[in-house]
């Protein structure tokens, strides 16, 4: 018995063509490889002709056929644009790393260790203060201690002119208690972020650098299962982003 007989195929039956979904996967892999090569060349002096030849070699090695979407020739002008975009992106990431390192040093010299947390991810710098450092429990008006902390932060932020700052307020998952003047956690988180924004404006921060967002109990750092975890989830974050060309 033949293999086709084992599979239940008739000798006279046309065997269906294999699906071509693999071409999509191949095209995706080729695009990733192209991006990788662009990044490598963006970190060194570039000969566009040499880059085009290298890219063509990659396509050949992948066995591209005339039907592959990757076989279209890349014009030198288009390749130069792609490489320049990669270079700009690399410079942006390098600048954000520099600002992040400066902030970590700033935190140490100003005695903010253990009070403020900072992370750098995909070119975004996030600076987080526990809400209890800036606001009274269940309140939306800055405390004097909170204002003092923000003045310190302002001294750093005002020197980073290229950064746009999104102030994001967060709460835990517990709604405002009975008799509270706030409707819900959306209102609490929004009012807190706006209060911080207005205070930074009063110190002299340009208004076109600031936005405010209230996110209630979205994006918790910890499960809301203990009083300590809930306190940690109540926070105000400053997300610093730098746009290309700034």
mmCIF file of C-alpha atoms in Angstrom:
data_model
loop_
_atom_site.group_PDB
_atom_site.id
_atom_site.type_symbol
_atom_site.label_atom_id
_atom_site.label_comp_id
_atom_site.label_asym_id
_atom_site.label_seq_id
_atom_site.Cartn_x
_atom_site.Cartn_y
_atom_site.Cartn_z
ATOM 1 C CA UNK A 1 0.000 0.000 0.000
ATOM 2 C CA UNK A 2 1.317 3.404 -0.890
ATOM 3 C CA UNK A 3 1.665 6.320 1.487
ATOM 4 C CA UNK A 4 -1.259 8.008 -0.265
ATOM 5 C CA UNK A 5 -3.384 4.930 0.334
ATOM 6 C CA UNK A 6 -2.512 5.057 4.021
ATOM 7 C CA UNK A 7 -3.764 8.641 4.161
ATOM 8 C CA UNK A 8 -6.984 7.779 2.401
ATOM 9 C CA UNK A 9 -6.126 9.480 -0.905
ATOM 10 C CA UNK A 10 -7.434 8.044 -4.163
ATOM 11 C CA UNK A 11 -4.880 7.581 -6.967
ATOM 12 C CA UNK A 12 -7.035 9.767 -9.211
ATOM 13 C CA UNK A 13 -7.661 12.400 -6.572
ATOM 14 C CA UNK A 14 -5.764 15.710 -6.824
ATOM 15 C CA UNK A 15 -3.710 16.306 -3.698
ATOM 16 C CA UNK A 16 -4.424 19.847 -2.442
ATOM 17 C CA UNK A 17 -1.526 22.268 -2.509
ATOM 18 C CA UNK A 18 0.150 22.960 0.816
ATOM 19 C CA UNK A 19 -0.999 26.220 2.404
ATOM 20 C CA UNK A 20 1.363 29.152 1.983
ATOM 21 C CA UNK A 21 1.023 30.631 5.472
ATOM 22 C CA UNK A 22 4.755 29.999 5.946
ATOM 23 C CA UNK A 23 5.436 32.854 3.540
ATOM 24 C CA UNK A 24 3.969 35.301 6.053
ATOM 25 C CA UNK A 25 6.216 33.927 8.780
ATOM 26 C CA UNK A 26 9.212 34.130 6.467
ATOM 27 C CA UNK A 27 8.384 37.733 5.588
ATOM 28 C CA UNK A 28 8.095 38.647 9.299
ATOM 29 C CA UNK A 29 11.430 37.012 10.052
ATOM 30 C CA UNK A 30 13.024 38.813 7.138
ATOM 31 C CA UNK A 31 11.716 42.153 8.381
ATOM 32 C CA UNK A 32 13.134 41.470 11.847
ATOM 33 C CA UNK A 33 16.515 40.640 10.356
ATOM 34 C CA UNK A 34 16.422 43.802 8.290
ATOM 35 C CA UNK A 35 15.684 45.864 11.410
ATOM 36 C CA UNK A 36 18.553 44.152 13.195
ATOM 37 C CA UNK A 37 20.982 45.006 10.402
ATOM 38 C CA UNK A 38 19.762 48.611 10.335
ATOM 39 C CA UNK A 39 20.434 48.930 14.065
ATOM 40 C CA UNK A 40 23.912 47.439 13.716
ATOM 41 C CA UNK A 41 24.847 49.795 10.923
ATOM 42 C CA UNK A 42 23.287 52.782 12.709
ATOM 43 C CA UNK A 43 25.931 52.442 15.414
ATOM 44 C CA UNK A 44 28.840 52.722 12.983
ATOM 45 C CA UNK A 45 29.865 54.690 9.923
ATOM 46 C CA UNK A 46 27.663 53.621 7.056
ATOM 47 C CA UNK A 47 28.216 53.065 3.377
ATOM 48 C CA UNK A 48 24.690 52.943 1.903
ATOM 49 C CA UNK A 49 25.847 50.892 -1.080
ATOM 50 C CA UNK A 50 27.515 48.392 1.238
ATOM 51 C CA UNK A 51 24.379 48.227 3.387
ATOM 52 C CA UNK A 52 22.185 47.548 0.344
ATOM 53 C CA UNK A 53 24.508 44.762 -0.764
ATOM 54 C CA UNK A 54 24.444 43.235 2.728
ATOM 55 C CA UNK A 55 20.662 43.424 2.816
ATOM 56 C CA UNK A 56 20.440 41.711 -0.576
ATOM 57 C CA UNK A 57 22.701 38.932 0.738
ATOM 58 C CA UNK A 58 20.361 38.397 3.680
ATOM 59 C CA UNK A 59 17.386 38.111 1.343
ATOM 60 C CA UNK A 60 19.226 35.581 -0.836
ATOM 61 C CA UNK A 61 20.259 33.516 2.172
ATOM 62 C CA UNK A 62 16.628 33.355 3.251
ATOM 63 C CA UNK A 63 15.727 31.932 -0.145
ATOM 64 C CA UNK A 64 13.406 34.772 -1.156
ATOM 65 C CA UNK A 65 11.406 34.066 -4.303
ATOM 66 C CA UNK A 66 9.723 36.360 -6.735
ATOM 67 C CA UNK A 67 6.478 35.988 -4.788
ATOM 68 C CA UNK A 68 7.986 37.129 -1.472
ATOM 69 C CA UNK A 69 7.060 40.649 -0.329
ATOM 70 C CA UNK A 70 10.726 41.154 0.612
ATOM 71 C CA UNK A 71 12.034 40.914 -2.962
ATOM 72 C CA UNK A 72 11.104 44.477 -3.883
ATOM 73 C CA UNK A 73 14.316 46.480 -4.347
ATOM 74 C CA UNK A 74 15.047 49.115 -1.725
ATOM 75 C CA UNK A 75 16.017 52.443 -3.236
ATOM 76 C CA UNK A 76 19.150 54.108 -1.810
ATOM 77 C CA UNK A 77 17.110 57.138 -0.695
ATOM 78 C CA UNK A 78 14.633 54.922 1.143
ATOM 79 C CA UNK A 79 17.459 52.945 2.741
ATOM 80 C CA UNK A 80 19.144 56.158 3.866
ATOM 81 C CA UNK A 81 15.866 57.256 5.485
ATOM 82 C CA UNK A 82 15.524 53.969 7.352
ATOM 83 C CA UNK A 83 19.093 54.150 8.579
ATOM 84 C CA UNK A 84 18.713 57.767 9.685
ATOM 85 C CA UNK A 85 15.559 56.875 11.623
ATOM 86 C CA UNK A 86 17.450 54.078 13.358
ATOM 87 C CA UNK A 87 20.280 56.462 14.206
ATOM 88 C CA UNK A 88 17.883 59.046 15.634
ATOM 89 C CA UNK A 89 16.150 56.370 17.684
ATOM 90 C CA UNK A 90 19.499 55.195 19.010
ATOM 91 C CA UNK A 91 20.456 58.753 19.995
ATOM 92 C CA UNK A 92 17.098 59.205 21.734
ATOM 93 C CA UNK A 93 17.579 56.028 23.766
ATOM 94 C CA UNK A 94 21.099 57.117 24.666
ATOM 95 C CA UNK A 95 19.846 60.518 25.833
ATOM 96 C CA UNK A 96 17.159 58.909 27.982
ATOM 97 C CA UNK A 97 19.755 56.645 29.551
ATOM 98 C CA UNK A 98 21.858 59.726 30.367
ATOM 99 C CA UNK A 99 18.879 61.507 31.999
ATOM 100 C CA UNK A 100 17.979 58.370 33.946
ATOM 101 C CA UNK A 101 21.513 58.032 35.304
ATOM 102 C CA UNK A 102 21.505 61.709 36.254
ATOM 103 C CA UNK A 103 18.239 61.255 38.141
ATOM 104 C CA UNK A 104 19.571 58.277 40.088
ATOM 105 C CA UNK A 105 22.538 60.389 41.149
ATOM 106 C CA UNK A 106 20.160 63.251 42.019
ATOM 107 C CA UNK A 107 18.080 60.942 44.230
ATOM 108 C CA UNK A 108 21.175 59.935 46.197
ATOM 109 C CA UNK A 109 22.449 63.469 46.729
ATOM 110 C CA UNK A 110 19.020 64.798 47.791
ATOM 111 C CA UNK A 111 18.279 62.042 50.293
ATOM 112 C CA UNK A 112 15.347 60.614 48.337
ATOM 113 C CA UNK A 113 16.541 57.007 48.487
ATOM 114 C CA UNK A 114 13.676 54.832 49.649
ATOM 115 C CA UNK A 115 11.164 57.597 48.940
ATOM 116 C CA UNK A 116 11.083 57.690 45.159
ATOM 117 C CA UNK A 117 11.493 54.867 42.635
ATOM 118 C CA UNK A 118 12.639 55.238 39.029
ATOM 119 C CA UNK A 119 12.685 52.888 36.051
ATOM 120 C CA UNK A 120 13.781 53.158 32.421
ATOM 121 C CA UNK A 121 11.973 51.074 29.821
ATOM 122 C CA UNK A 122 11.814 51.499 26.036
ATOM 123 C CA UNK A 123 13.017 55.096 26.286
ATOM 124 C CA UNK A 124 10.460 56.086 28.942
ATOM 125 C CA UNK A 125 11.599 57.181 32.410
ATOM 126 C CA UNK A 126 9.052 56.570 35.177
ATOM 127 C CA UNK A 127 9.457 58.305 38.552
ATOM 128 C CA UNK A 128 7.043 57.183 41.275
ATOM 129 C CA UNK A 129 6.152 58.758 44.635
ATOM 130 C CA UNK A 130 3.884 56.943 47.115
ATOM 131 C CA UNK A 131 0.655 58.921 47.389
ATOM 132 C CA UNK A 132 1.162 59.058 51.170
ATOM 133 C CA UNK A 133 4.314 61.120 50.649
ATOM 134 C CA UNK A 134 2.409 63.818 48.745
ATOM 135 C CA UNK A 135 -1.181 63.692 50.044
ATOM 136 C CA UNK A 136 -3.033 63.048 53.309
ATOM 137 C CA UNK A 137 -4.903 59.760 53.556
ATOM 138 C CA UNK A 138 -7.929 59.866 51.236
ATOM 139 C CA UNK A 139 -7.152 63.515 50.404
ATOM 140 C CA UNK A 140 -6.370 65.344 47.170
ATOM 141 C CA UNK A 141 -4.645 68.474 48.506
ATOM 142 C CA UNK A 142 -0.855 68.421 48.687
ATOM 143 C CA UNK A 143 0.680 68.356 52.152
ATOM 144 C CA UNK A 144 3.561 70.678 53.061
ATOM 145 C CA UNK A 145 5.885 67.675 52.992
ATOM 146 C CA UNK A 146 4.516 66.784 49.568
ATOM 147 C CA UNK A 147 5.208 70.281 48.270
ATOM 148 C CA UNK A 148 8.759 70.101 49.586
ATOM 149 C CA UNK A 149 9.301 66.808 47.738
ATOM 150 C CA UNK A 150 7.906 68.272 44.537
ATOM 151 C CA UNK A 151 10.164 71.312 44.807
ATOM 152 C CA UNK A 152 13.137 68.963 44.860
ATOM 153 C CA UNK A 153 11.796 67.101 41.839
ATOM 154 C CA UNK A 154 11.135 70.382 40.049
ATOM 155 C CA UNK A 155 14.793 71.361 40.470
ATOM 156 C CA UNK A 156 15.695 68.296 38.431
ATOM 157 C CA UNK A 157 12.857 68.355 35.879
ATOM 158 C CA UNK A 158 13.307 71.999 34.937
ATOM 159 C CA UNK A 159 16.790 71.159 33.650
ATOM 160 C CA UNK A 160 15.515 68.415 31.323
ATOM 161 C CA UNK A 161 13.952 70.741 28.789
ATOM 162 C CA UNK A 162 13.483 68.061 26.126
ATOM 163 C CA UNK A 163 11.273 65.862 28.311
ATOM 164 C CA UNK A 164 7.491 65.876 28.208
ATOM 165 C CA UNK A 165 5.993 64.850 31.541
ATOM 166 C CA UNK A 166 2.776 62.901 32.025
ATOM 167 C CA UNK A 167 1.657 62.970 35.672
ATOM 168 C CA UNK A 168 -0.334 59.824 36.428
ATOM 169 C CA UNK A 169 -2.364 59.279 39.581
ATOM 170 C CA UNK A 170 -3.208 55.797 40.922
ATOM 171 C CA UNK A 171 -5.295 54.445 43.803
ATOM 172 C CA UNK A 172 -5.862 50.984 45.244
ATOM 173 C CA UNK A 173 -9.054 49.022 44.581
ATOM 174 C CA UNK A 174 -10.928 50.315 47.637
ATOM 175 C CA UNK A 175 -13.617 52.886 46.753
ATOM 176 C CA UNK A 176 -13.922 56.119 48.751
ATOM 177 C CA UNK A 177 -15.521 55.455 52.114
ATOM 178 C CA UNK A 178 -19.093 56.335 53.149
ATOM 179 C CA UNK A 179 -19.637 60.083 53.340
ATOM 180 C CA UNK A 180 -16.655 60.843 51.113
ATOM 181 C CA UNK A 181 -17.045 63.872 48.848
ATOM 182 C CA UNK A 182 -15.458 61.908 45.989
ATOM 183 C CA UNK A 183 -17.601 59.841 43.666
ATOM 184 C CA UNK A 184 -15.009 57.149 42.922
ATOM 185 C CA UNK A 185 -11.300 56.407 42.539
ATOM 186 C CA UNK A 186 -11.253 57.910 39.056
ATOM 187 C CA UNK A 187 -12.036 61.264 40.620
ATOM 188 C CA UNK A 188 -9.467 60.827 43.404
ATOM 189 C CA UNK A 189 -6.634 59.829 41.064
ATOM 190 C CA UNK A 190 -7.466 62.577 38.566
ATOM 191 C CA UNK A 191 -7.627 65.320 41.186
ATOM 192 C CA UNK A 192 -4.309 64.239 42.659
ATOM 193 C CA UNK A 193 -2.533 64.303 39.296
ATOM 194 C CA UNK A 194 -4.022 67.715 38.508
ATOM 195 C CA UNK A 195 -2.982 69.037 41.934
ATOM 196 C CA UNK A 196 0.624 68.003 41.223
ATOM 197 C CA UNK A 197 0.467 69.532 37.745
ATOM 198 C CA UNK A 198 -0.801 72.854 39.078
ATOM 199 C CA UNK A 199 1.870 72.981 41.746
ATOM 200 C CA UNK A 200 4.636 72.395 39.190
ATOM 201 C CA UNK A 201 3.118 75.161 37.062
ATOM 202 C CA UNK A 202 3.196 77.495 40.065
ATOM 203 C CA UNK A 203 6.911 76.779 40.432
ATOM 204 C CA UNK A 204 7.542 77.817 36.828
ATOM 205 C CA UNK A 205 7.273 74.634 34.761
ATOM 206 C CA UNK A 206 6.179 75.431 31.163
ATOM 207 C CA UNK A 207 2.596 74.273 30.644
ATOM 208 C CA UNK A 208 3.373 72.650 27.272
ATOM 209 C CA UNK A 209 5.553 70.082 29.017
ATOM 210 C CA UNK A 210 2.835 68.750 31.337
ATOM 211 C CA UNK A 211 -0.221 66.513 31.095
ATOM 212 C CA UNK A 212 -2.245 64.873 33.886
ATOM 213 C CA UNK A 213 -3.994 61.498 33.887
ATOM 214 C CA UNK A 214 -6.092 59.682 36.503
ATOM 215 C CA UNK A 215 -5.965 55.878 36.279
ATOM 216 C CA UNK A 216 -7.765 54.837 39.502
ATOM 217 C CA UNK A 217 -6.838 51.230 40.372
ATOM 218 C CA UNK A 218 -5.552 50.277 36.922
ATOM 219 C CA UNK A 219 -1.991 48.946 36.619
ATOM 220 C CA UNK A 220 -1.443 47.942 40.259
ATOM 221 C CA UNK A 221 2.147 47.232 41.261
ATOM 222 C CA UNK A 222 1.042 44.569 43.762
ATOM 223 C CA UNK A 223 -2.121 42.534 44.386
ATOM 224 C CA UNK A 224 -4.555 44.568 46.477
ATOM 225 C CA UNK A 225 -4.575 41.895 49.180
ATOM 226 C CA UNK A 226 -2.875 43.602 52.147
ATOM 227 C CA UNK A 227 -2.853 47.135 53.594
ATOM 228 C CA UNK A 228 0.847 47.464 52.680
ATOM 229 C CA UNK A 229 0.220 46.455 49.062
ATOM 230 C CA UNK A 230 -2.703 48.850 48.771
ATOM 231 C CA UNK A 231 -0.544 51.677 50.126
ATOM 232 C CA UNK A 232 2.126 50.900 47.525
ATOM 233 C CA UNK A 233 -0.434 50.896 44.718
ATOM 234 C CA UNK A 234 -1.547 54.388 45.718
ATOM 235 C CA UNK A 235 1.072 56.486 43.970
ATOM 236 C CA UNK A 236 1.812 59.365 41.621
ATOM 237 C CA UNK A 237 4.058 58.673 38.643
ATOM 238 C CA UNK A 238 5.936 61.076 36.387
ATOM 239 C CA UNK A 239 6.523 59.551 32.953
ATOM 240 C CA UNK A 240 9.240 61.352 31.012
ATOM 241 C CA UNK A 241 9.331 60.973 27.225
ATOM 242 C CA UNK A 242 11.500 62.638 24.637
ATOM 243 C CA UNK A 243 10.189 63.094 21.109
ATOM 244 C CA UNK A 244 12.418 62.664 18.073
ATOM 245 C CA UNK A 245 13.794 66.032 17.054
ATOM 246 C CA UNK A 246 13.593 67.579 20.538
#
